[in-house]
PDB file of C-alpha atoms and ligand atoms in Angstrom:
ATOM      1  CA  MET O   2      62.437  91.034 122.483  1.00 36.00           C
ATOM      2  CA  ALA O   3      63.610  92.373 126.232  1.00 38.00           C
ATOM      3  CA  VAL O   4      66.441  90.123 127.589  1.00 39.00           C
ATOM      4  CA  LYS O   5      67.847  90.595 130.837  1.00 40.00           C
ATOM      5  CA  LYS O   6      71.569  89.880 131.136  1.00 41.00           C
ATOM      6  CA  ARG O   7      72.846  88.576 133.871  1.00 37.00           C
ATOM      7  CA  CYS O   8      76.423  86.684 134.409  1.00 36.00           C
ATOM      8  CA  VAL O   9      78.087  84.033 136.943  1.00 33.00           C
ATOM      9  CA  CYS O  10      80.619  86.665 138.352  1.00 34.00           C
ATOM     10  CA  ALA O  11      77.868  88.788 139.433  1.00 36.00           C
ATOM     11  CA  VAL O  12      75.515  86.075 140.881  1.00 33.00           C
ATOM     12  CA  LEU O  13      78.934  85.005 142.542  1.00 33.00           C
ATOM     13  CA  CYS O  14      79.576  88.633 143.556  1.00 34.00           C
ATOM     14  CA  VAL O  15      76.231  89.258 144.994  1.00 35.00           C
ATOM     15  CA  CYS O  16      76.509  85.679 147.207  1.00 32.00           C
ATOM     16  CA  LEU O  17      80.020  87.686 148.655  1.00 32.00           C
ATOM     17  CA  LEU O  18      77.873  90.858 149.569  1.00 34.00           C
ATOM     18  CA  VAL O  19      75.925  88.549 151.303  1.00 33.00           C
ATOM     19  CA  LEU O  20      77.639  86.378 153.356  1.00 32.00           C
ATOM     20  CA  LEU O  21      79.755  89.927 153.872  1.00 32.00           C
ATOM     21  CA  ALA O  22      76.719  92.126 155.244  1.00 33.00           C
ATOM     22  CA  GLY O  23      75.241  88.583 157.092  1.00 32.00           C
ATOM     23  CA  GLY O  24      78.355  88.056 159.043  1.00 32.00           C
ATOM     24  CA  GLY O  25      78.069  91.567 160.800  1.00 35.00           C
ATOM     25  CA  CYS O  26      82.085  92.370 160.083  1.00 42.00           C
ATOM     26  CA  ALA O  27      81.124  95.680 158.585  1.00 48.00           C
ATOM     27  CA  PRO O  28      83.865  98.006 159.324  1.00 52.00           C
ATOM     28  CA  ASP O  29      84.692 100.079 162.005  1.00 51.00           C
ATOM     29  CA  LYS O  30      85.973 102.912 159.372  1.00 53.00           C
ATOM     30  CA  ALA O  31      85.878 103.478 155.352  1.00 54.00           C
ATOM     31  CA  GLU O  32      90.143 103.416 155.888  1.00 63.00           C
ATOM     32  CA  GLY O  33      91.029 101.347 152.805  1.00 84.00           C
ATOM     33  CA  VAL O  34      87.988 100.975 150.688  1.00 94.00           C
ATOM     34  CA  ASN O  35      89.472 100.960 147.320  1.00 94.00           C
ATOM     35  CA  ILE O  36      86.999 100.756 144.636  1.00 95.00           C
ATOM     36  CA  VAL O  37      88.234 100.421 141.071  1.00 94.00           C
ATOM     37  CA  ALA O  38      86.754 101.003 137.841  1.00 95.00           C
ATOM     38  CA  THR O  39      86.994 100.338 134.581  1.00 93.00           C
ATOM     39  CA  VAL O  40      85.456 102.763 132.473  1.00 94.00           C
ATOM     40  CA  PHE O  41      84.626 106.508 132.935  1.00 96.00           C
ATOM     41  CA  PRO O  42      80.856 106.199 134.054  1.00 97.00           C
ATOM     42  CA  ALA O  43      81.373 103.290 136.336  1.00 97.00           C
ATOM     43  CA  TYR O  44      83.910 105.635 138.066  1.00 98.00           C
ATOM     44  CA  ASP O  45      81.935 108.708 137.818  1.00 98.00           C
ATOM     45  CA  PHE O  46      79.295 107.114 139.325  1.00 98.00           C
ATOM     46  CA  VAL O  47      80.701 105.509 141.857  1.00 98.00           C
ATOM     47  CA  ARG O  48      82.661 109.009 143.049  1.00 98.00           C
ATOM     48  CA  GLU O  49      78.827 111.038 143.017  1.00 98.00           C
ATOM     49  CA  LEU O  50      78.022 107.892 145.709  1.00 98.00           C
ATOM     50  CA  THR O  51      81.598 107.996 147.728  1.00 98.00           C
ATOM     51  CA  ARG O  52      81.608 111.699 147.610  1.00 97.00           C
ATOM     52  CA  GLY O  53      82.521 113.176 151.315  1.00 96.00           C
ATOM     53  CA  ILE O  54      83.409 109.188 152.717  1.00 96.00           C
ATOM     54  CA  PRO O  55      86.739 109.166 154.084  1.00 92.00           C
ATOM     55  CA  GLY O  56      88.804 106.402 153.580  1.00 91.00           C
ATOM     56  CA  VAL O  57      87.298 105.470 150.042  1.00 96.00           C
ATOM     57  CA  SER O  58      89.502 105.858 147.036  1.00 95.00           C
ATOM     58  CA  VAL O  59      87.900 105.548 143.602  1.00 96.00           C
ATOM     59  CA  SER O  60      90.062 104.359 140.414  1.00 93.00           C
ATOM     60  CA  LEU O  61      89.638 104.390 136.944  1.00 94.00           C
ATOM     61  CA  LEU O  62      91.485 102.048 134.876  1.00 91.00           C
ATOM     62  CA  LEU O  63      90.828 102.881 131.305  1.00 91.00           C
ATOM     63  CA  PRO O  64      93.243 106.293 131.110  1.00 91.00           C
ATOM     64  CA  PRO O  65      91.588 109.181 130.055  1.00 94.00           C
ATOM     65  CA  GLY O  66      92.057 110.052 126.092  1.00 92.00           C
ATOM     66  CA  THR O  67      92.092 105.918 125.518  1.00 89.00           C
ATOM     67  CA  GLU O  68      89.308 104.164 123.130  1.00 84.00           C
ATOM     68  CA  SER O  69      87.663 101.462 125.522  1.00 85.00           C
ATOM     69  CA  HIS O  70      87.014  99.137 122.828  1.00 81.00           C
ATOM     70  CA  THR O  71      90.655  98.983 121.449  1.00 81.00           C
ATOM     71  CA  PHE O  72      91.966  99.316 125.014  1.00 87.00           C
ATOM     72  CA  ASP O  73      94.960  96.575 125.578  1.00 86.00           C
ATOM     73  CA  PRO O  74      95.636  95.974 129.488  1.00 84.00           C
ATOM     74  CA  THR O  75      99.005  95.258 130.413  1.00 82.00           C
ATOM     75  CA  VAL O  76      99.703  93.396 134.008  1.00 76.00           C
ATOM     76  CA  SER O  77     100.870  96.113 135.353  1.00 77.00           C
ATOM     77  CA  ASP O  78      96.897  97.269 135.392  1.00 79.00           C
ATOM     78  CA  ALA O  79      96.608  93.864 136.662  1.00 77.00           C
ATOM     79  CA  LEU O  80      98.766  94.858 139.587  1.00 78.00           C
ATOM     80  CA  ALA O  81      96.518  97.792 140.064  1.00 77.00           C
ATOM     81  CA  LEU O  82      93.920  95.660 141.357  1.00 80.00           C
ATOM     82  CA  ALA O  83      95.881  93.962 144.530  1.00 79.00           C
ATOM     83  CA  ASP O  84      94.358  96.689 147.248  1.00 82.00           C
ATOM     84  CA  CYS O  85      90.545  96.431 145.484  1.00 89.00           C
ATOM     85  CA  SER O  86      87.504  95.965 147.850  1.00 93.00           C
ATOM     86  CA  LEU O  87      85.614  96.242 144.920  1.00 95.00           C
ATOM     87  CA  LEU O  88      85.548  96.451 140.580  1.00 94.00           C
ATOM     88  CA  VAL O  89      83.330  97.918 139.215  1.00 96.00           C
ATOM     89  CA  TYR O  90      83.516  97.374 135.225  1.00 95.00           C
ATOM     90  CA  ALA O  91      80.021  98.018 131.999  1.00 94.00           C
ATOM     91  CA  GLY O  92      80.336  94.740 130.624  1.00 90.00           C
ATOM     92  CA  GLY O  93      79.611  93.086 127.949  1.00 83.00           C
ATOM     93  CA  ASP O  94      81.600  94.948 124.826  1.00 80.00           C
ATOM     94  CA  ALA O  95      80.976  97.797 126.283  1.00 84.00           C
ATOM     95  CA  ASP O  96      84.844  96.514 128.355  1.00 87.00           C
ATOM     96  CA  PRO O  97      85.657  93.049 126.895  1.00 85.00           C
ATOM     97  CA  TRP O  98      88.681  93.073 127.987  1.00 85.00           C
ATOM     98  CA  VAL O  99      88.178  93.452 131.946  1.00 88.00           C
ATOM     99  CA  ALA O 100      87.779  89.384 131.107  1.00 85.00           C
ATOM    100  CA  LYS O 101      91.456  89.312 132.372  1.00 80.00           C
ATOM    101  CA  PHE O 102      91.098  90.848 135.261  1.00 83.00           C
ATOM    102  CA  LEU O 103      88.069  88.975 136.244  1.00 86.00           C
ATOM    103  CA  ASN O 104      89.787  85.747 136.197  1.00 81.00           C
ATOM    104  CA  SER O 105      93.244  87.140 137.040  1.00 80.00           C
ATOM    105  CA  ASP O 106      94.722  86.204 141.041  1.00 80.00           C
ATOM    106  CA  ALA O 107      94.330  89.847 142.013  1.00 79.00           C
ATOM    107  CA  MET O 108      91.011  89.259 142.621  1.00 83.00           C
ATOM    108  CA  THR O 109      90.120  85.766 143.427  1.00 83.00           C
ATOM    109  CA  GLY O 110      88.015  86.397 146.519  1.00 84.00           C
ATOM    110  CA  LYS O 111      87.113  89.593 145.638  1.00 87.00           C
ATOM    111  CA  PRO O 112      83.350  91.352 144.960  1.00 92.00           C
ATOM    112  CA  SER O 113      82.507  92.993 141.134  1.00 93.00           C
ATOM    113  CA  ALA O 114      79.848  94.879 139.765  1.00 95.00           C
ATOM    114  CA  ALA O 115      78.432  94.746 136.194  1.00 95.00           C
ATOM    115  CA  LEU O 116      76.436  98.068 135.218  1.00 95.00           C
ATOM    116  CA  CYS O 117      74.593  96.148 133.087  1.00 92.00           C
ATOM    117  CA  ASP O 118      73.313  93.777 135.814  1.00 92.00           C
ATOM    118  CA  ALA O 119      71.670  96.795 137.048  1.00 92.00           C
ATOM    119  CA  PRO O 120      68.307  96.105 136.575  1.00 90.00           C
ATOM    120  CA  PHE O 121      67.078  97.436 132.712  1.00 84.00           C
ATOM    121  CA  GLU O 122      65.304  96.854 130.010  1.00 81.00           C
ATOM    122  CA  ALA O 123      68.292  95.016 127.449  1.00 79.00           C
ATOM    123  CA  LEU O 124      67.721  95.935 123.643  1.00 78.00           C
ATOM    124  CA  MET O 125      69.498  93.119 121.410  1.00 71.00           C
ATOM    125  CA  ILE O 126      71.608  94.789 118.565  1.00 68.00           C
ATOM    126  CA  GLU O 127      70.129  94.763 115.099  1.00 68.00           C
ATOM    127  CA  GLY O 128      71.486  91.067 113.342  1.00 68.00           C
ATOM    128  CA  GLU O 129      73.071  90.000 115.995  1.00 69.00           C
ATOM    129  CA  ASP O 130      72.950  87.978 118.939  1.00 72.00           C
ATOM    130  CA  GLU O 131      73.970  89.756 122.182  1.00 76.00           C
ATOM    131  CA  VAL O 132      72.592  92.877 123.654  1.00 81.00           C
ATOM    132  CA  ASP O 133      73.810  96.180 123.649  1.00 86.00           C
ATOM    133  CA  THR O 134      76.145  96.956 127.357  1.00 87.00           C
ATOM    134  CA  HIS O 135      76.441 101.140 126.578  1.00 93.00           C
ATOM    135  CA  ILE O 136      73.293 100.971 129.035  1.00 94.00           C
ATOM    136  CA  TRP O 137      74.572 104.567 131.095  1.00 96.00           C
ATOM    137  CA  THR O 138      73.364 106.867 127.909  1.00 97.00           C
ATOM    138  CA  SER O 139      70.056 106.683 128.978  1.00 96.00           C
ATOM    139  CA  PRO O 140      69.700 108.844 132.602  1.00 97.00           C
ATOM    140  CA  VAL O 141      66.610 106.844 133.656  1.00 96.00           C
ATOM    141  CA  ASN O 142      69.275 103.428 133.495  1.00 96.00           C
ATOM    142  CA  ALA O 143      71.912 105.661 134.506  1.00 97.00           C
ATOM    143  CA  ILE O 144      69.474 106.012 138.146  1.00 97.00           C
ATOM    144  CA  ALA O 145      69.026 102.315 137.957  1.00 96.00           C
ATOM    145  CA  ILE O 146      72.520 101.582 138.132  1.00 97.00           C
ATOM    146  CA  VAL O 147      73.649 104.160 140.818  1.00 98.00           C
ATOM    147  CA  GLU O 148      70.598 102.213 143.055  1.00 97.00           C
ATOM    148  CA  TYR O 149      72.367  99.140 141.793  1.00 97.00           C
ATOM    149  CA  LEU O 150      75.844 100.068 142.660  1.00 98.00           C
ATOM    150  CA  TYR O 151      74.050 101.882 146.207  1.00 98.00           C
ATOM    151  CA  GLY O 152      73.997  97.942 147.304  1.00 97.00           C
ATOM    152  CA  GLN O 153      76.797  96.948 146.147  1.00 97.00           C
ATOM    153  CA  ILE O 154      79.376  99.433 147.989  1.00 97.00           C
ATOM    154  CA  ALA O 155      77.021 100.243 151.688  1.00 97.00           C
ATOM    155  CA  PRO O 156      78.629  96.970 152.797  1.00 95.00           C
ATOM    156  CA  LEU O 157      82.233  97.652 152.395  1.00 95.00           C
ATOM    157  CA  LEU O 158      80.865 100.658 155.187  1.00 95.00           C
ATOM    158  CA  PRO O 159      80.886 100.795 158.893  1.00 93.00           C
ATOM    159  CA  ALA O 160      77.105 102.475 159.421  1.00 91.00           C
ATOM    160  CA  SER O 161      78.323 105.716 159.886  1.00 90.00           C
ATOM    161  CA  ASP O 162      79.420 106.241 156.010  1.00 94.00           C
ATOM    162  CA  VAL O 163      76.413 104.682 155.003  1.00 95.00           C
ATOM    163  CA  ASN O 164      74.277 107.803 156.188  1.00 95.00           C
ATOM    164  CA  THR O 165      76.645 110.095 153.870  1.00 96.00           C
ATOM    165  CA  LEU O 166      75.886 107.294 151.087  1.00 97.00           C
ATOM    166  CA  ASP O 167      72.492 107.759 151.258  1.00 97.00           C
ATOM    167  CA  ALA O 168      72.191 111.283 151.512  1.00 97.00           C
ATOM    168  CA  ASN O 169      74.922 111.273 147.756  1.00 98.00           C
ATOM    169  CA  ARG O 170      72.333 109.060 146.262  1.00 98.00           C
ATOM    170  CA  ALA O 171      69.097 111.258 146.788  1.00 98.00           C
ATOM    171  CA  GLU O 172      71.187 114.048 145.597  1.00 98.00           C
ATOM    172  CA  TYR O 173      72.363 112.585 142.777  1.00 98.00           C
ATOM    173  CA  ILE O 174      69.258 110.614 141.940  1.00 98.00           C
ATOM    174  CA  GLU O 175      67.771 114.481 141.789  1.00 98.00           C
ATOM    175  CA  LYS O 176      70.009 115.607 139.112  1.00 98.00           C
ATOM    176  CA  LEU O 177      69.522 112.530 137.672  1.00 98.00           C
ATOM    177  CA  ARG O 178      66.215 112.631 136.904  1.00 98.00           C
ATOM    178  CA  ALA O 179      66.505 116.471 136.309  1.00 98.00           C
ATOM    179  CA  LEU O 180      68.529 115.465 133.234  1.00 98.00           C
ATOM    180  CA  ASP O 181      66.047 113.021 132.164  1.00 98.00           C
ATOM    181  CA  ASN O 182      63.018 115.806 132.503  1.00 98.00           C
ATOM    182  CA  ASP O 183      65.340 118.114 130.258  1.00 98.00           C
ATOM    183  CA  PHE O 184      65.870 115.185 127.548  1.00 98.00           C
ATOM    184  CA  ARG O 185      61.965 114.847 127.948  1.00 98.00           C
ATOM    185  CA  THR O 186      61.325 118.017 127.830  1.00 97.00           C
ATOM    186  CA  LEU O 187      63.175 118.234 124.594  1.00 97.00           C
ATOM    187  CA  ALA O 188      62.343 115.535 122.966  1.00 97.00           C
ATOM    188  CA  ALA O 189      58.944 116.652 123.432  1.00 96.00           C
ATOM    189  CA  SER O 190      59.506 119.758 121.655  1.00 96.00           C
ATOM    190  CA  ILE O 191      61.001 118.729 118.541  1.00 95.00           C
ATOM    191  CA  PRO O 192      58.469 117.671 115.591  1.00 92.00           C
ATOM    192  CA  ALA O 193      58.370 113.747 115.412  1.00 89.00           C
ATOM    193  CA  GLU O 194      59.919 114.323 111.243  1.00 89.00           C
ATOM    194  CA  ARG O 195      62.892 116.028 112.642  1.00 93.00           C
ATOM    195  CA  ARG O 196      63.038 113.054 116.188  1.00 96.00           C
ATOM    196  CA  VAL O 197      65.848 111.932 113.392  1.00 97.00           C
ATOM    197  CA  LEU O 198      69.876 111.015 113.996  1.00 98.00           C
ATOM    198  CA  ALA O 199      72.010 109.913 111.440  1.00 98.00           C
ATOM    199  CA  PHE O 200      75.952 108.852 112.901  1.00 97.00           C
ATOM    200  CA  GLY O 201      78.776 108.848 111.026  1.00 97.00           C
ATOM    201  CA  ASP O 202      80.313 106.744 113.498  1.00 95.00           C
ATOM    202  CA  ARG O 203      80.058 104.368 116.428  1.00 92.00           C
ATOM    203  CA  TYR O 204      76.334 104.164 117.862  1.00 93.00           C
ATOM    204  CA  PRO O 205      76.426 103.321 121.395  1.00 94.00           C
ATOM    205  CA  PHE O 206      73.189 105.614 122.411  1.00 96.00           C
ATOM    206  CA  ARG O 207      70.869 102.450 121.309  1.00 93.00           C
ATOM    207  CA  TYR O 208      69.202 103.016 125.024  1.00 95.00           C
ATOM    208  CA  PHE O 209      69.352 107.019 124.933  1.00 97.00           C
ATOM    209  CA  CYS O 210      67.234 106.925 121.514  1.00 96.00           C
ATOM    210  CA  ALA O 211      65.045 104.117 122.539  1.00 94.00           C
ATOM    211  CA  GLU O 212      63.660 106.267 125.745  1.00 95.00           C
ATOM    212  CA  TYR O 213      63.487 109.729 124.241  1.00 96.00           C
ATOM    213  CA  GLY O 214      61.358 108.661 120.936  1.00 95.00           C
ATOM    214  CA  PHE O 215      65.176 109.424 118.387  1.00 97.00           C
ATOM    215  CA  THR O 216      65.037 107.602 115.196  1.00 96.00           C
ATOM    216  CA  ALA O 217      68.584 106.622 115.014  1.00 96.00           C
ATOM    217  CA  TYR O 218      71.121 105.616 111.504  1.00 96.00           C
ATOM    218  CA  ALA O 219      74.551 104.485 112.058  1.00 95.00           C
ATOM    219  CA  VAL O 220      77.428 103.255 109.482  1.00 95.00           C
ATOM    220  CA  PHE O 221      77.874 100.684 112.697  1.00 91.00           C
ATOM    221  CA  PRO O 222      75.476  98.955 114.157  1.00 84.00           C
ATOM    222  CA  GLY O 223      76.689  99.189 117.593  1.00 82.00           C
ATOM    223  CA  CYS O 224      79.932 100.149 119.585  1.00 80.00           C
ATOM    224  CA  ALA O 225      81.799  98.389 117.078  1.00 70.00           C
ATOM    225  CA  GLU O 226      85.019  97.641 117.422  1.00 69.00           C
ATOM    226  CA  GLU O 227      85.797  97.709 113.332  1.00 70.00           C
ATOM    227  CA  SER O 228      87.400 100.864 112.117  1.00 73.00           C
ATOM    228  CA  GLU O 229      85.761 100.776 108.317  1.00 87.00           C
ATOM    229  CA  PRO O 230      81.955 100.717 107.661  1.00 91.00           C
ATOM    230  CA  ALA O 231      80.726  98.441 105.148  1.00 92.00           C
ATOM    231  CA  ALA O 232      80.011 101.161 101.832  1.00 94.00           C
ATOM    232  CA  ALA O 233      76.906  99.656 101.702  1.00 95.00           C
ATOM    233  CA  ASP O 234      75.639 101.066 105.946  1.00 95.00           C
ATOM    234  CA  VAL O 235      77.290 104.765 105.105  1.00 96.00           C
ATOM    235  CA  LYS O 236      75.237 104.889 101.118  1.00 97.00           C
ATOM    236  CA  HIS O 237      72.241 103.764 103.619  1.00 97.00           C
ATOM    237  CA  VAL O 238      73.245 107.041 105.986  1.00 97.00           C
ATOM    238  CA  VAL O 239      73.650 109.700 103.208  1.00 98.00           C
ATOM    239  CA  ASP O 240      70.659 108.327 101.700  1.00 98.00           C
ATOM    240  CA  ILE O 241      68.781 109.196 104.568  1.00 97.00           C
ATOM    241  CA  ILE O 242      70.200 112.418 104.919  1.00 98.00           C
ATOM    242  CA  ARG O 243      69.610 113.774 102.130  1.00 97.00           C
ATOM    243  CA  GLU O 244      65.756 112.027 102.274  1.00 97.00           C
ATOM    244  CA  GLN O 245      64.875 113.336 105.416  1.00 96.00           C
ATOM    245  CA  LYS O 246      67.115 116.701 104.785  1.00 95.00           C
ATOM    246  CA  LEU O 247      68.739 116.004 107.672  1.00 97.00           C
ATOM    247  CA  ASP O 248      71.089 119.057 108.997  1.00 96.00           C
ATOM    248  CA  THR O 249      73.944 117.248 111.065  1.00 98.00           C
ATOM    249  CA  VAL O 250      75.749 113.701 110.990  1.00 98.00           C
ATOM    250  CA  TYR O 251      76.769 112.727 114.180  1.00 98.00           C
ATOM    251  CA  TYR O 252      80.353 111.588 115.646  1.00 97.00           C
ATOM    252  CA  VAL O 253      81.116 110.486 119.025  1.00 95.00           C
ATOM    253  CA  GLU O 254      83.935 111.288 121.185  1.00 94.00           C
ATOM    254  CA  LEU O 255      87.307 110.522 121.283  1.00 92.00           C
ATOM    255  CA  SER O 256      86.700 109.983 116.996  1.00 91.00           C
ATOM    256  CA  ASN O 257      88.793 111.066 114.282  1.00 92.00           C
ATOM    257  CA  HIS O 258      85.247 112.265 112.463  1.00 94.00           C
ATOM    258  CA  GLN O 259      86.627 110.859 109.137  1.00 95.00           C
ATOM    259  CA  ILE O 260      83.678 108.506 108.268  1.00 96.00           C
ATOM    260  CA  ALA O 261      81.129 112.137 109.701  1.00 97.00           C
ATOM    261  CA  ASP O 262      83.333 114.631 107.776  1.00 98.00           C
ATOM    262  CA  ALA O 263      83.059 112.619 104.731  1.00 97.00           C
ATOM    263  CA  ILE O 264      79.453 111.871 104.915  1.00 98.00           C
ATOM    264  CA  ALA O 265      79.315 115.948 105.661  1.00 98.00           C
ATOM    265  CA  ALA O 266      81.132 116.393 102.539  1.00 98.00           C
ATOM    266  CA  GLU O 267      78.938 114.392 100.259  1.00 97.00           C
ATOM    267  CA  THR O 268      75.501 115.567 101.899  1.00 98.00           C
ATOM    268  CA  GLY O 269      76.517 119.275 102.669  1.00 97.00           C
ATOM    269  CA  CYS O 270      75.059 118.861 106.207  1.00 97.00           C
ATOM    270  CA  GLY O 271      77.313 119.528 109.594  1.00 97.00           C
ATOM    271  CA  THR O 272      78.789 117.673 112.022  1.00 98.00           C
ATOM    272  CA  ALA O 273      78.212 117.873 115.961  1.00 98.00           C
ATOM    273  CA  CYS O 274      79.747 115.500 118.799  1.00 98.00           C
ATOM    274  CA  LEU O 275      77.326 113.550 120.830  1.00 98.00           C
ATOM    275  CA  HIS O 276      79.160 112.361 123.655  1.00 97.00           C
ATOM    276  CA  SER O 277      78.518 108.670 125.134  1.00 96.00           C
ATOM    277  CA  CYS O 278      80.196 109.270 128.328  1.00 96.00           C
ATOM    278  CA  HIS O 279      82.247 106.038 127.448  1.00 92.00           C
ATOM    279  CA  ASN O 280      85.784 107.936 128.140  1.00 93.00           C
ATOM    280  CA  LEU O 281      86.179 111.193 127.958  1.00 94.00           C
ATOM    281  CA  SER O 282      89.793 113.472 126.678  1.00 95.00           C
ATOM    282  CA  LYS O 283      92.653 114.144 129.693  1.00 95.00           C
ATOM    283  CA  ALA O 284      91.407 117.460 129.475  1.00 96.00           C
ATOM    284  CA  ASP O 285      88.208 116.843 129.912  1.00 96.00           C
ATOM    285  CA  PHE O 286      88.848 114.841 132.700  1.00 96.00           C
ATOM    286  CA  ASP O 287      91.055 117.314 133.771  1.00 96.00           C
ATOM    287  CA  ALA O 288      88.676 119.847 133.882  1.00 97.00           C
ATOM    288  CA  GLY O 289      86.278 117.786 136.133  1.00 96.00           C
ATOM    289  CA  GLU O 290      83.386 117.186 133.360  1.00 97.00           C
ATOM    290  CA  ASN O 291      80.968 114.493 134.792  1.00 98.00           C
ATOM    291  CA  TYR O 292      78.471 112.528 133.506  1.00 98.00           C
ATOM    292  CA  LEU O 293      76.127 114.973 134.032  1.00 98.00           C
ATOM    293  CA  SER O 294      78.531 117.588 132.837  1.00 98.00           C
ATOM    294  CA  LEU O 295      78.480 115.806 129.500  1.00 98.00           C
ATOM    295  CA  MET O 296      75.277 114.659 129.366  1.00 98.00           C
ATOM    296  CA  ARG O 297      73.869 118.214 129.105  1.00 98.00           C
ATOM    297  CA  ARG O 298      76.529 119.279 126.276  1.00 97.00           C
ATOM    298  CA  ASN O 299      74.176 116.673 124.222  1.00 98.00           C
ATOM    299  CA  LEU O 300      71.020 118.618 125.500  1.00 97.00           C
ATOM    300  CA  GLU O 301      72.716 121.652 123.813  1.00 97.00           C
ATOM    301  CA  VAL O 302      73.749 119.973 120.577  1.00 97.00           C
ATOM    302  CA  LEU O 303      70.618 118.403 120.085  1.00 97.00           C
ATOM    303  CA  ASN O 304      68.254 121.400 121.143  1.00 96.00           C
ATOM    304  CA  ALA O 305      69.462 122.671 117.638  1.00 94.00           C
ATOM    305  CA  LEU O 306      66.636 119.980 116.254  1.00 94.00           C
ATOM    306  CA  ALA O 307      63.963 122.315 118.446  1.00 92.00           C
ATOM    307  CA  LYS O 308      64.496 124.788 116.249  1.00 73.00           C
TER     308      LYS O 308
HETATM  309 ZN1  LIG P 487      81.090 101.889 123.267  1.00 54.30          ZN
END
């Protein structure tokens, strides 16, 4: 069943932006436009959209190398919002700690935008009464997010800078379309019976798998906070790997991959990392890795299934 997830804060945010836009008070210069993002995909998409626009700064609250689900922001993190022009966050279970910020004094009267408020086909987590909000793992959704963020950022900028924003949007969406196309081509080259992914880890790839026709089995139903999976769920993944003679069990970035290693030892298969881009290591961040490069890393990993 498809469910649209909307939140009250986003509706308020849209109203605020409408008021701002309708008031004719767009600034002459983009000076002091400070956009704060909670998680890496939000940061990366905003960074791509605002590239080369003077006076716009983009900052990432979740430090590189930090696991998003267990992150516990401090008061000093909230202080980063003091000069914030727009807060961009994932929404739902992808950055649950953002609730602290949305209700803080620093955010009073300031706009915020959740990635999961972009128009996309929401997927429920099996056995749970909630929507998975790791929506960016599908490049098709990433395009919808970029379009949505464009609409949130444009009212903050003077008309002269909106031209740059327009050009950045067009250029970046073209790259996302090429990425989508490459995944589609790869998926088509993998026989249907081999389009099966086993995860010995969290599972933030629901949207990715739905988009490209992969069937997935994971020891956690979604991107759970728990670190210990149920024994029956581990056994199920082990059984699937044996029955379907899978070569690889996958783990996600920033994982200690102990569960995947144990499953590999049990079944004799190999292990590989699929990057959900939820956050990246400090080394990857410092090396300038981004959504496109990390997803292309996944493309290479999955290319093994086509051989
Ligand atoms: Zn997650």
